[in-house]
XYZ file of C-alpha atoms in Angstrom:
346
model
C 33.022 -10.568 -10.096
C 32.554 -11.993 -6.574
C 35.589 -14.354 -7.823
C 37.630 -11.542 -8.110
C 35.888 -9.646 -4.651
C 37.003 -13.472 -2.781
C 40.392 -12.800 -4.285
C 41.036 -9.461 -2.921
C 38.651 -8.655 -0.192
C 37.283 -10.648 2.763
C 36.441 -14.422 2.075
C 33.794 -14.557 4.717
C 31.860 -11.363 6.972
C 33.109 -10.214 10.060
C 30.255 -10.808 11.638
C 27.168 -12.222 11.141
C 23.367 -11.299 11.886
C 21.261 -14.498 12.803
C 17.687 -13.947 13.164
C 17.250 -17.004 15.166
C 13.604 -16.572 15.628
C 10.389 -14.807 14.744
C 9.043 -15.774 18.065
C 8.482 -12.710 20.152
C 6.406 -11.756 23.083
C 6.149 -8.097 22.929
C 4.735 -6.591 19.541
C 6.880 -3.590 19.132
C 5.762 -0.872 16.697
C 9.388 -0.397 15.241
C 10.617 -3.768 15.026
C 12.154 -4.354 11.902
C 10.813 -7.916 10.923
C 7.528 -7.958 12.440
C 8.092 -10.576 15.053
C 5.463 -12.176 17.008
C 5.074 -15.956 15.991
C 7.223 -18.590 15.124
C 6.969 -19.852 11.463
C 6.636 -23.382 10.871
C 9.723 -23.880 8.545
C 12.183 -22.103 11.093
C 15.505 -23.823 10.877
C 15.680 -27.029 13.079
C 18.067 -27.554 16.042
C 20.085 -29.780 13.953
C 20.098 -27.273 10.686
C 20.954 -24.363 13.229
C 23.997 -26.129 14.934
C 25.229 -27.044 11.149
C 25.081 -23.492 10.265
C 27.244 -22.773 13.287
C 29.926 -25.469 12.068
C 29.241 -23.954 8.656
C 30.684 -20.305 9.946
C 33.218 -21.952 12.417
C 34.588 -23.369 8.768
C 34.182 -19.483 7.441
C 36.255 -17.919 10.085
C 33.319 -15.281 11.175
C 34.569 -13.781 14.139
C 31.342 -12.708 15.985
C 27.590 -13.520 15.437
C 24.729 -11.213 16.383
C 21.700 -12.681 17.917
C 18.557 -11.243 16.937
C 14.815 -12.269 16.140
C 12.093 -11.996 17.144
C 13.221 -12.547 20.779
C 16.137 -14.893 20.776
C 14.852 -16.259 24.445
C 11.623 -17.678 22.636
C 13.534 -20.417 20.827
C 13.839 -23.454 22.902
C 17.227 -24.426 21.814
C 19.101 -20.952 21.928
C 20.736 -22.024 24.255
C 22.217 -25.227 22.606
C 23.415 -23.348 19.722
C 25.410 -20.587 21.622
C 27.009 -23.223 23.349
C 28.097 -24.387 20.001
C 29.268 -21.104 19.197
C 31.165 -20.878 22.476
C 32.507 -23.770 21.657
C 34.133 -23.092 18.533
C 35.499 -19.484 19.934
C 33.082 -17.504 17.968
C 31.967 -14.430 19.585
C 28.240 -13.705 20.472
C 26.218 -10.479 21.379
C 22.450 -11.374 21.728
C 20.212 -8.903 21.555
C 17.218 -9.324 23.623
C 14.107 -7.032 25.284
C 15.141 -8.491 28.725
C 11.735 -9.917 29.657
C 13.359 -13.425 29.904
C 16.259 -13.162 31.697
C 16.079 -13.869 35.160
C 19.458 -14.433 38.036
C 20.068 -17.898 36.595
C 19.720 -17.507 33.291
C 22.429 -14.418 33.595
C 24.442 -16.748 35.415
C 24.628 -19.304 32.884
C 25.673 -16.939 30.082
C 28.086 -15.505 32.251
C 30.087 -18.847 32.431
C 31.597 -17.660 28.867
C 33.568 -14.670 27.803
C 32.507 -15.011 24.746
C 29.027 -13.665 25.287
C 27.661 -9.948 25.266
C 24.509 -8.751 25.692
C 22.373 -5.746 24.583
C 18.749 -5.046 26.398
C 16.601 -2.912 24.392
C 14.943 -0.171 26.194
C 13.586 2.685 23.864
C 12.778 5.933 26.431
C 14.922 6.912 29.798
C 11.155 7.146 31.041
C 9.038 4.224 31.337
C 5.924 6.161 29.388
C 7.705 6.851 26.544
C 9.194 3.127 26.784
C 6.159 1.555 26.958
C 4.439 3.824 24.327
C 6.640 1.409 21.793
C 7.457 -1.830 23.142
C 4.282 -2.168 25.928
C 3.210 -2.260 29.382
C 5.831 -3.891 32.160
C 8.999 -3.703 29.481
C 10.660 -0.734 31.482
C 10.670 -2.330 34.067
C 11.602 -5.738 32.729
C 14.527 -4.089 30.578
C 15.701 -1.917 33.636
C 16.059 -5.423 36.535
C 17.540 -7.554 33.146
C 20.370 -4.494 32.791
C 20.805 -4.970 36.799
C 21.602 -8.468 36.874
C 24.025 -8.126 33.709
C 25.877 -5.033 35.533
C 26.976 -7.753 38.368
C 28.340 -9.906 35.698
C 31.299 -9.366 33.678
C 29.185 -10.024 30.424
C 29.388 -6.698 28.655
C 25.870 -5.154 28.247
C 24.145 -2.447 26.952
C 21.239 -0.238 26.358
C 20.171 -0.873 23.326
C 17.499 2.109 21.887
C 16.349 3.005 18.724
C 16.238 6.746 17.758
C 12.584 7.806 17.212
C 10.652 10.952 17.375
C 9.117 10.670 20.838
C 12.211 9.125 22.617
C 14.953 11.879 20.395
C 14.983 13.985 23.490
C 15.626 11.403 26.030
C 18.877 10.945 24.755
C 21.220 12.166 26.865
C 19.058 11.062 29.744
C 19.387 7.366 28.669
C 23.233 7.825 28.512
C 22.915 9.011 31.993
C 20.903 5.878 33.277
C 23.466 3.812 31.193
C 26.108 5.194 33.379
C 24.323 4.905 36.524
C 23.495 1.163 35.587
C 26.803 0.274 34.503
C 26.531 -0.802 31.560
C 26.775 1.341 27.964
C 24.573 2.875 25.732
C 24.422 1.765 22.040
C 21.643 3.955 19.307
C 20.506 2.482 17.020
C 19.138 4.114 13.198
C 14.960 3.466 12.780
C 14.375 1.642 9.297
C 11.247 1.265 7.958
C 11.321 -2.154 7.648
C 8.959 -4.892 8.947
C 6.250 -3.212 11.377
C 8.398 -0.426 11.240
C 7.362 0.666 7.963
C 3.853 1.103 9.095
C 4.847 2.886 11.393
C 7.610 5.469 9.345
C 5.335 8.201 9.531
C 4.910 8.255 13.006
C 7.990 7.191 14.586
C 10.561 9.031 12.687
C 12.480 11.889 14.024
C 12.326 14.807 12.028
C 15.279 16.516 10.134
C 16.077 18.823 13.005
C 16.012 15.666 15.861
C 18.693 13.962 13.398
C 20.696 17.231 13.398
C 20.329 17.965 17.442
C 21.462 14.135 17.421
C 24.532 14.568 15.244
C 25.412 17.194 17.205
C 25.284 15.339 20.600
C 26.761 12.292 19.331
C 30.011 13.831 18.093
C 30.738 14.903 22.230
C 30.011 11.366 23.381
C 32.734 9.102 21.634
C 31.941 6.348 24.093
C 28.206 5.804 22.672
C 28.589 3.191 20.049
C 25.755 3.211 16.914
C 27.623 0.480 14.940
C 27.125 1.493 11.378
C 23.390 2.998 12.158
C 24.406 6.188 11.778
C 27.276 6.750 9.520
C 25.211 8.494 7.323
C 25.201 11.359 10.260
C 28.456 11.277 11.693
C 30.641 14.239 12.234
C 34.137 14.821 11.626
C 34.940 13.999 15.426
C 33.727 10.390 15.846
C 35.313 9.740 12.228
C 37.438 6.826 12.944
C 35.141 4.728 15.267
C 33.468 2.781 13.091
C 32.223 2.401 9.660
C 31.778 5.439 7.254
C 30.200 3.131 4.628
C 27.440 0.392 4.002
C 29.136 -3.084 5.381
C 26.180 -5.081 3.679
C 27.626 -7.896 1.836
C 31.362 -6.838 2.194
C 31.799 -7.266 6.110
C 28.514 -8.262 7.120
C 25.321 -10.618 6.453
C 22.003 -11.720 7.620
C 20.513 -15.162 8.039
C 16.751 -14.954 8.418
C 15.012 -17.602 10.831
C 14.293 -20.154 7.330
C 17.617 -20.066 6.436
C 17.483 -17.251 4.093
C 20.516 -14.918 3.361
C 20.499 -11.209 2.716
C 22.608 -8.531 3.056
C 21.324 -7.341 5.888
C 18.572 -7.353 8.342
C 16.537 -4.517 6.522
C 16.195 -6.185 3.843
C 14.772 -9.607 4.309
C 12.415 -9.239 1.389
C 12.335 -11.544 -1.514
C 14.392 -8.659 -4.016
C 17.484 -9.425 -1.867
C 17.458 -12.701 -1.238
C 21.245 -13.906 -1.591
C 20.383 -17.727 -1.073
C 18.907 -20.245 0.926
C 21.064 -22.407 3.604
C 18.896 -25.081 2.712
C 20.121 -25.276 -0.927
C 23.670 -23.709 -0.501
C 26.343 -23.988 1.804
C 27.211 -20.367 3.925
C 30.327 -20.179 1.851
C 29.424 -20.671 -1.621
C 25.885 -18.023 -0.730
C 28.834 -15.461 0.596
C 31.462 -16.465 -2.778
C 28.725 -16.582 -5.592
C 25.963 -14.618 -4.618
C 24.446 -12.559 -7.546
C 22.973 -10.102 -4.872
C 26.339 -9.952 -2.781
C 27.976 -9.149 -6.106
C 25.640 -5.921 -7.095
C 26.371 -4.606 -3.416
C 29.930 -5.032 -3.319
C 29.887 -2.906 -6.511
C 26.837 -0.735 -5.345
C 28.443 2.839 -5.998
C 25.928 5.787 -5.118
C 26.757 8.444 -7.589
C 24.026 10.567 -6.901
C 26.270 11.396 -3.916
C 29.373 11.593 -5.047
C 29.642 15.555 -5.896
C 28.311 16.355 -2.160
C 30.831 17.520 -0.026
C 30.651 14.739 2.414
C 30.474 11.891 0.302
C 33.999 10.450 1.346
C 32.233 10.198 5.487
C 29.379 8.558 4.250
C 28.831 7.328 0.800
C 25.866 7.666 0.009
C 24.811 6.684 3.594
C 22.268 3.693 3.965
C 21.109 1.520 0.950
C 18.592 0.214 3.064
C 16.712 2.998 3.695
C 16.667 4.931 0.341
C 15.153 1.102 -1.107
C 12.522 1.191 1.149
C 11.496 5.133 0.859
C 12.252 5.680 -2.780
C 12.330 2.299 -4.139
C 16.059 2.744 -5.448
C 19.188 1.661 -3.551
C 21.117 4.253 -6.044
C 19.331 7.056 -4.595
C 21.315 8.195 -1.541
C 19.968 8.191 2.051
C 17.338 10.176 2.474
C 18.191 11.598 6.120
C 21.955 11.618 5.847
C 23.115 15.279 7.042
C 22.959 17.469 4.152
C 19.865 16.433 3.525
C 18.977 17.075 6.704
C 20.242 20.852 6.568
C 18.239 21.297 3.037
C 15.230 19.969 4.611
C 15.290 22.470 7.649
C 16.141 25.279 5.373
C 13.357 24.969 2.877
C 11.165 24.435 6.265
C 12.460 27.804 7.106
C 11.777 29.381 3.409
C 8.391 27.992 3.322
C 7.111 29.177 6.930
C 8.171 33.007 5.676
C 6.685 33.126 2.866
């Protein structure tokens, strides 16, 4: 079956996810994979800039930086030079603690380089509530030095419950920094998911969200949020899981899964250390299931053909069944609220 997929679909992802690193020196209570400390079997410089030739070979247009904080790995550097190099696209995200004037200027020798700075609350006490003391700060002069620089940079925040309200105020300070503002979906994966309970936004924040999102066509979400998308920003992006069909993940070992959410052992597509990049992405028994994945649980709601079932990711982690359908996509949403509404009058 992934023959036939090679034959007729894509013969290698779009782009890529690369967690470069586990190394991180903020402990964030949503981050997905739980950074804070290198491992010890973290590919090697010379592994990392054969992986690079490896998707060079593959044709990926674009790789996405991620960790951990990519910053923390001592030969970052060296490898997006490689990528450079080869004309493959970069965006790196980062929390901004690490850049300084000349490290910006550096990157901003290439064009093939953007940059997204997370900062999770337009105000620095809801900010630092998640990713600790100093980050606003940090995040806010890293965003100022990219804005002088032609490297195209964002905010990059993650929708939770105590920053849902902030919303439109981040898109202002976005505006007023010069740079854009990209949302991104909570999963609760990593430290995340000990964290679900707490950090979620509620049915009626996802809805509020929707509703603001489809009047701002220039805030990107990638495919975060497909699963809430209105008819308006139809068009912009995804309207379907791009796990395994567009997109990948490559852990900081050298694992592959299909995406960043699911690093777990259940999903593991192969191991770079066995398997070349091409015959994981070809052959994969994993790739194969989602590449067929159909959620027919969905398929009689009225919006399946905007979202499809909406995110794999999260219905395996909160009901232990990628077949499910996503638990917070927007009808779900509506139900939720409504039976809120039955219960409180009764």
């Amino acid at each position: 079956m992934s023959n036939q997929y090679v034959e007729q679909g894509l013969r290698s992802p779009v782009n890529l996810t690369w967690e470069v690193t586990l190394a991180c020196n903020l402990r964030c209570t949503h981050c997905l994979s739980s950074s804070a400390e290198a491992v010890p079997d973290e590919l090697t410089t010379a592994e990392a800039l054969d992986l690079v030739e490896q998707i060079h070979a593959a044709r990926v247009f674009q790789i996405n930086f991620g960790g951990g904080e990519p910053f923390m790995r001592p030969d970052f550097l060296q490898i997006i030079d490689a990528c450079h190099a080869r004309r493959i696209m970069t965006c790196i995200s980062t929390n901004g603690t690490l850049l300084d004037a000349a490290l910006v200027e550096r990157l901003a020798q290439s064009r093939l380089v953007a940059i997204q700075v997370s900062l999770d609350g337009a105000s620095q006490k809801t900010c630092e509530a998640i990713r600790g003391p100093g980050t606003y700060a940090a995040a806010i002069g890293a965003l100022k030095l990219l804005a002088k620089t032609r490297i195209p940079s964002s905010i990059n925040t993650v929708l939770t419950r105590q920053n849902a309200a902030e919303i439109p105020a981040l898109h202002a300070l976005a505006k007023e920094l010069g740079v854009a503002l990209r949302v991104s979906r909570f999963r609760p994966s990593g430290r995340g998911a000990a964290n679900w309970e707490a950090l979620r936004p509620t049915p009626s924040q996802l809805l509020e969200f929707s509703d603001w999102l489809s009047n701002s066509g220039e805030v990107r979400t990638g495919d975060s949020f497909f699963s809430l998308t209105s008819q308006e920003r139809q068009g912009l992006g995804l309207n379907l899981c791009g796990a395994a069909k567009l997109t990948g993940c490559v852990s900081p070992t050298g694992k592959v899964y299909p995406c960043a959410f699911l690093q777990t052992a259940r999903f593991e597509a192969g191991d770079l250390r066995r398997q070349s990049f091409q015959q994981i992405w070809d052959n994969s028994e994993i790739y194969a299931s989602f590449r067929n994945l159909r959620i027919h649980s969905c398929e009689e709601c009225k919006r399946f053909e905007q979202c499809h079932g909406g995110c794999p990711a999260v219905a395996w982690h909160l009901k232990n069944d990628l077949n499910g359908g996503d638990p917070e996509c927007l009808e779900r949403c509506v139900t939720s609220i409504a039976d809120e509404k039955k219960t409180a009058a009764a």
